[in-house]
GROMACS .gro file of C-alpha atoms in nm:
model
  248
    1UNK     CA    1  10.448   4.704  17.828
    2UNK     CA    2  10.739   4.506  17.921
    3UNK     CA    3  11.021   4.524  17.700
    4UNK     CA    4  10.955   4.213  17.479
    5UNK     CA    5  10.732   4.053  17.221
    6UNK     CA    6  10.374   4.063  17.225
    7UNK     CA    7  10.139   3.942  17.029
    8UNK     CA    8   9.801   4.124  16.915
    9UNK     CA    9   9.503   4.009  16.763
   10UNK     CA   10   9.347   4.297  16.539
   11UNK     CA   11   8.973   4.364  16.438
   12UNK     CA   12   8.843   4.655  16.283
   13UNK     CA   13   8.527   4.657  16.426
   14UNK     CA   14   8.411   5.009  16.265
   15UNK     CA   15   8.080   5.058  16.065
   16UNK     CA   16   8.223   5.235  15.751
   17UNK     CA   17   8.607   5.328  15.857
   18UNK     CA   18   8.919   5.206  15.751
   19UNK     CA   19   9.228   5.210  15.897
   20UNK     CA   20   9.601   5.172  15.798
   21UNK     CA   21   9.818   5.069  16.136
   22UNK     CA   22  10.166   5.202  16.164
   23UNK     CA   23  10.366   5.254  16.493
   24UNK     CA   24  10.472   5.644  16.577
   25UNK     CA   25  10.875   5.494  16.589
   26UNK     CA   26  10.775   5.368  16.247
   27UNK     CA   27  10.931   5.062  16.371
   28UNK     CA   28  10.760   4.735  16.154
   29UNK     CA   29  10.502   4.453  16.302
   30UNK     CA   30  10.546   4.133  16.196
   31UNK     CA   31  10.208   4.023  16.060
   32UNK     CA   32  10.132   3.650  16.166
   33UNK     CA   33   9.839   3.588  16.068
   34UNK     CA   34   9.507   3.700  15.900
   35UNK     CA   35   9.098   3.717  15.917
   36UNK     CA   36   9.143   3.309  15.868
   37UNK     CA   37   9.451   3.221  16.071
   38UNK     CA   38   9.841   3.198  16.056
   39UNK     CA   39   9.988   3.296  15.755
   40UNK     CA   40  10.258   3.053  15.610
   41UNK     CA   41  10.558   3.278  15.712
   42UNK     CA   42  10.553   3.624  15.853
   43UNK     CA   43  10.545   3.940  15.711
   44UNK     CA   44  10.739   4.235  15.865
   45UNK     CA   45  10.581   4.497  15.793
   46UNK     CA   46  10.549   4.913  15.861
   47UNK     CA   47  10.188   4.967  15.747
   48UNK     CA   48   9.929   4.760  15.757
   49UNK     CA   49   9.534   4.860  15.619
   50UNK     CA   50   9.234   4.683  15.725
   51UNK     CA   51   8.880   4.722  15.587
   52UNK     CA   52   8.581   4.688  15.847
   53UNK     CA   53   8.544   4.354  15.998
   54UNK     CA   54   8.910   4.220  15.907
   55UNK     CA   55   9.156   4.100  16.111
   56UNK     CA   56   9.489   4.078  16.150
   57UNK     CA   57   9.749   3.943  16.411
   58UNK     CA   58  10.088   4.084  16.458
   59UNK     CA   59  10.386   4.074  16.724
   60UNK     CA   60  10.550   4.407  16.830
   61UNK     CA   61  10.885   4.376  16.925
   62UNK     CA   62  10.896   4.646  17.241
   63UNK     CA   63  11.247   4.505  17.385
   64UNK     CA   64  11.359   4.741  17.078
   65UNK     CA   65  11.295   5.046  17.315
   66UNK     CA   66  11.383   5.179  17.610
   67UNK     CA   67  11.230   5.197  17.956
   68UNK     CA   68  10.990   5.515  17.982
   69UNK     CA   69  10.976   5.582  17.596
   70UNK     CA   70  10.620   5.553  17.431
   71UNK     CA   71  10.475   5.478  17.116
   72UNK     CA   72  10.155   5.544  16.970
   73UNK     CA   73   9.942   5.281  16.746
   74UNK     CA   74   9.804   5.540  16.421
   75UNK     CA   75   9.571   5.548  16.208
   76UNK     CA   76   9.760   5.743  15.942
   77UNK     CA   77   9.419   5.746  15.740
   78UNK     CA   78   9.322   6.025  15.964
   79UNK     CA   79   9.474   6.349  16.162
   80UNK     CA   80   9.505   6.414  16.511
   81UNK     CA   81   9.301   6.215  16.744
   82UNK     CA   82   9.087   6.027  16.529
   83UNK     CA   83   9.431   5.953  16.390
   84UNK     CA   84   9.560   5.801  16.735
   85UNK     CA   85   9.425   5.452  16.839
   86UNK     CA   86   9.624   5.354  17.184
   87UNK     CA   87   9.929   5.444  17.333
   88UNK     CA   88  10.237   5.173  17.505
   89UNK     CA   89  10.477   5.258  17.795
   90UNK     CA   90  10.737   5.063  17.814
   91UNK     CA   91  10.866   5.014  18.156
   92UNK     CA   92  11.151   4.800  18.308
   93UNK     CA   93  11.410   4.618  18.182
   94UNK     CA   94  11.400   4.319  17.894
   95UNK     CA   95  11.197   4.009  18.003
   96UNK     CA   96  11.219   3.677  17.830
   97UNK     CA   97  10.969   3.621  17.541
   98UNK     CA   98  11.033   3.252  17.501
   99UNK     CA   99  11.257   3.259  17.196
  100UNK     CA  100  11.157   3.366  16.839
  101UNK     CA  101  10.924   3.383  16.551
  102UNK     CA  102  10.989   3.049  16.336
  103UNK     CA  103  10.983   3.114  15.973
  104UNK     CA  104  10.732   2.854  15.884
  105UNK     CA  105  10.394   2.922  16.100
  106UNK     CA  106  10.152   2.717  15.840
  107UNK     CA  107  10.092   2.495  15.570
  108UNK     CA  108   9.850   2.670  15.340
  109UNK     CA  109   9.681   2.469  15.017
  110UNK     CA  110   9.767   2.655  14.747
  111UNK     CA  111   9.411   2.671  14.506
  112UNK     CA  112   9.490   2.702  14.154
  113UNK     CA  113   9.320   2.952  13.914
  114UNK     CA  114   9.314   2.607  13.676
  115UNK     CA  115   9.101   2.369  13.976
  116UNK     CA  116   8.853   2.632  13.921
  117UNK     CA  117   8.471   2.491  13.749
  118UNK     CA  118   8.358   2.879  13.654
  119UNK     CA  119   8.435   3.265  13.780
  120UNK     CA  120   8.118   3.483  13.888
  121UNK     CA  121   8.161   3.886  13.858
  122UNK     CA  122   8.000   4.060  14.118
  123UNK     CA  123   8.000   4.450  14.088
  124UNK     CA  124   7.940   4.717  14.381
  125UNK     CA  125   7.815   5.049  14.335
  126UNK     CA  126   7.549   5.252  14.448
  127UNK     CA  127   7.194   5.295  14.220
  128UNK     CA  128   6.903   5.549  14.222
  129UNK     CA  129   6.620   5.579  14.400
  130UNK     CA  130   6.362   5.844  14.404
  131UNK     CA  131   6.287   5.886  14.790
  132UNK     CA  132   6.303   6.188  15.034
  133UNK     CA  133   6.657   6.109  15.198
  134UNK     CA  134   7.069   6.169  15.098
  135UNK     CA  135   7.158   6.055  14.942
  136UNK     CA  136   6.920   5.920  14.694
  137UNK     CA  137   7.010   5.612  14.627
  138UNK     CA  138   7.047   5.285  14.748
  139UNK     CA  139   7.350   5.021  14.755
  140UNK     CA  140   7.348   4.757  14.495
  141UNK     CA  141   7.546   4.386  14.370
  142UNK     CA  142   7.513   4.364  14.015
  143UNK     CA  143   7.251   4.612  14.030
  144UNK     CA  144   7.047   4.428  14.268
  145UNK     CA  145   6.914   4.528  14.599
  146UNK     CA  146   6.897   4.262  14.851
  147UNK     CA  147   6.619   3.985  14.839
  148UNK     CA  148   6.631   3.704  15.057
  149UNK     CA  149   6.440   3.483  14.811
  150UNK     CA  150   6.659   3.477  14.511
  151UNK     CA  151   7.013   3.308  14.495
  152UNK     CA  152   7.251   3.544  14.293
  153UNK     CA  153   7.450   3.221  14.312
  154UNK     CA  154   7.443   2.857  14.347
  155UNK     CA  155   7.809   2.685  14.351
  156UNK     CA  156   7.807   2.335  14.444
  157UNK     CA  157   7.931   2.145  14.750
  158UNK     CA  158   8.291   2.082  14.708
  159UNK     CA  159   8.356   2.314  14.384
  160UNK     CA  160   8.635   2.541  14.340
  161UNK     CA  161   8.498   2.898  14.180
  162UNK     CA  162   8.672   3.243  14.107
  163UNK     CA  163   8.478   3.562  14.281
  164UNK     CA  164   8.597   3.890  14.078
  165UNK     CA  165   8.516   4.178  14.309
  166UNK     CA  166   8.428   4.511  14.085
  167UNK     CA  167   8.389   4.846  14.211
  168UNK     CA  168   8.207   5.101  14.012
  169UNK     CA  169   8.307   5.433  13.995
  170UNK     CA  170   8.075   5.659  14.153
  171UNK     CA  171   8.082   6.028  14.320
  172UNK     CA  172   8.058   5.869  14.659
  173UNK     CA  173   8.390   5.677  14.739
  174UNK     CA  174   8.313   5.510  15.018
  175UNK     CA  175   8.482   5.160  15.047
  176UNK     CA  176   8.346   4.814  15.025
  177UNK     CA  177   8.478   4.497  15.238
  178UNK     CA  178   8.333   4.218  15.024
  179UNK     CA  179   8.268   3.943  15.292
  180UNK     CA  180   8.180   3.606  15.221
  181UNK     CA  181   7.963   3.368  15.471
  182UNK     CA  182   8.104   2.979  15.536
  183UNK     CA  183   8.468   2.973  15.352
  184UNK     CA  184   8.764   3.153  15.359
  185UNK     CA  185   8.921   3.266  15.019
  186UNK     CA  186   9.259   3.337  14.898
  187UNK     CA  187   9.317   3.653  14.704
  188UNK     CA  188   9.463   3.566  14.341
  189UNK     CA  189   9.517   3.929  14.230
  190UNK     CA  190   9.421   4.314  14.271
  191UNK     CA  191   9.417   4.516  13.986
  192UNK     CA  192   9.626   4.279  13.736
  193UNK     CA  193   9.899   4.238  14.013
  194UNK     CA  194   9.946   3.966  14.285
  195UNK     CA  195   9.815   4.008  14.642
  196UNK     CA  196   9.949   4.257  14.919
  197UNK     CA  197  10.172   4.044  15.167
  198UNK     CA  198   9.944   4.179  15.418
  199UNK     CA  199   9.632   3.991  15.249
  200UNK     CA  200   9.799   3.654  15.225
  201UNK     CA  201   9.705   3.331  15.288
  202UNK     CA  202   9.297   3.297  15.376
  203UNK     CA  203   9.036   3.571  15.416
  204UNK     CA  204   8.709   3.571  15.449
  205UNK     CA  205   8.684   4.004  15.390
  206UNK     CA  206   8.928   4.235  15.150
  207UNK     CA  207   8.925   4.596  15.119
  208UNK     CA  208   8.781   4.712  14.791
  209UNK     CA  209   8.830   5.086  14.712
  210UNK     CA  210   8.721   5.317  14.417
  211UNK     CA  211   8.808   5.154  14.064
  212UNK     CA  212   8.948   4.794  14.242
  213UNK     CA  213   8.926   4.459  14.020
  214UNK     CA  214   9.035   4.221  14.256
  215UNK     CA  215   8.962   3.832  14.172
  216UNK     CA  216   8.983   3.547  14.485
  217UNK     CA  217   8.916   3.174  14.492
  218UNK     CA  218   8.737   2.947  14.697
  219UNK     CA  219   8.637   2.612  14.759
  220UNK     CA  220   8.322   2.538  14.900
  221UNK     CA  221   8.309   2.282  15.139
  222UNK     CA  222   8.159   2.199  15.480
  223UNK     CA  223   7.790   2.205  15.402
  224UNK     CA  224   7.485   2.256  15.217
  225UNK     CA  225   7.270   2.520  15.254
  226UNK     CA  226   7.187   2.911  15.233
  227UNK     CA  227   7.443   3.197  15.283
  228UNK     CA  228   7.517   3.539  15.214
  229UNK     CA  229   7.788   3.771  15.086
  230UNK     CA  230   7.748   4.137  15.153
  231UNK     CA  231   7.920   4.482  15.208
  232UNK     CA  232   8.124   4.522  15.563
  233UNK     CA  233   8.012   4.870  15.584
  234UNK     CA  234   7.761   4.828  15.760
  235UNK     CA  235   7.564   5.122  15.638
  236UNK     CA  236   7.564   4.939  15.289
  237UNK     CA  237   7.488   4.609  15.414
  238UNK     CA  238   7.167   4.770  15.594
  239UNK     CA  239   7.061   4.957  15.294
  240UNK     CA  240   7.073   4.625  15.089
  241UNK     CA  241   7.403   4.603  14.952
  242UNK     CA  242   7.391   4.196  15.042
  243UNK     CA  243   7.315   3.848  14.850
  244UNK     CA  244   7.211   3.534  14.910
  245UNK     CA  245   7.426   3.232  14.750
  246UNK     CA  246   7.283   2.849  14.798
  247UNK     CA  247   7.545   2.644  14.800
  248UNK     CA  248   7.371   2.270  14.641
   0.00000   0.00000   0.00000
């Protein structure tokens, strides 16, 4: 790497891992933007977490370090290598970077708990089933396994509506990215308390661990038709932790 800015765009593109990003110098990113585009400022940042299939961009700063130093990207979910994701050399002496980060980088409509028409629960957990494999049970949304000819759902064309994402506490504590097909969201709150600055601005995917309560808000616009929300690990997904919505 030279020694200036660059900018990265992240995906974890893992079946069933998370990660949380931090820099060996434990120097900060600035976060940019997220799964749905620039955020409305940045966010500087030392760690960073990302369920499967979000995204996040960031610029890394490397005219903060020295010619032949290196620095390690870590997962600091895990140890050792599975802990280590890449590794920059920096190498020469500062190059231009064409200036700096404004402050403002979007204009983000603000949706308002009160613009919302209703608020759907949707829980996540894992259910029973009495067949010769481990474990013995299969991956559920409100209880329900996945069938492709029911709507769990039916919001209409140009509605706002509130999602609350519920995990259920269960022995296997395995996470669940709630994603949702055709809009992007904006998280309202996790747990009683307002959103990460990490998990600003829109998302179409949030992390949900064991015991989470986290409520978002979305309009639904663009078109008519069938969709589905479902469980980013993909194991889940596959094993019918997925709905169909119909948007009408």
């Amino acid at each position: 790497m030279e020694r200036r800015k660059y900018r990265f765009r992240i995906l974890n593109a893992s079946n069933a891992t998370t990660f949380t990003l931090a820099l060996s110098s434990v120097l900060p990113f600035v976060q940019i933007a997220t799964d749905g585009g620039l955020m409305a400022r940045p966010a500087e940042l030392r760690r960073i977490p990302m369920a499967m299939a979000e995204r996040v961009e960031v610029v890394i700063d490397f005219s903060a370090y020295t010619a032949g130093e290196s620095v390690v990207l870590h997962n600091t979910e895990k140890q050792g290598p599975l802990g280590e994701i890449m590794r920059f050399d920096i190498t020469g002496l500062a190059a231009s970077d064409h200036g700096q980060l404004p402050d403002h980088l979007s204009v983000i409509e603000n949706l308002r708990p009160e613009a919302a028409v209703r608020t759907r629960t949707f829980t996540f957990g894992p259910r029973p089933e009495l067949k010769d494999h481990f474990p013995p049970i299969y991956w559920a949304i409100n209880g329900n396994r996945f069938d492709p000819e029911r709507a769990q759902a039916e919001p209409r064309l140009g509605d706002v509506e509130i999602w609350r994402f519920v995990y259920e506490r269960n022995p296997w504590r395995q996470t669940h990215p709630p994603h949702v097909h055709l809009v992007n969201f904006q998280i309202l709150d996790r747990n009683g308390q307002g959103p990460h600055e990490y998990e600003s601005g829109w998302k179409d995917t949030l992390r949900l661990d064991s015991g989470d309560n986290v409520r978002v808000i979305m309009r639904f616009d663009g078109y008519r038709g069938r969709y589905l929300m479902h469980c980013h690990n993909l194991e889940h997904e596959d094993y019918d932790m997925m709905m169909r919505f119909d948007v009408v």
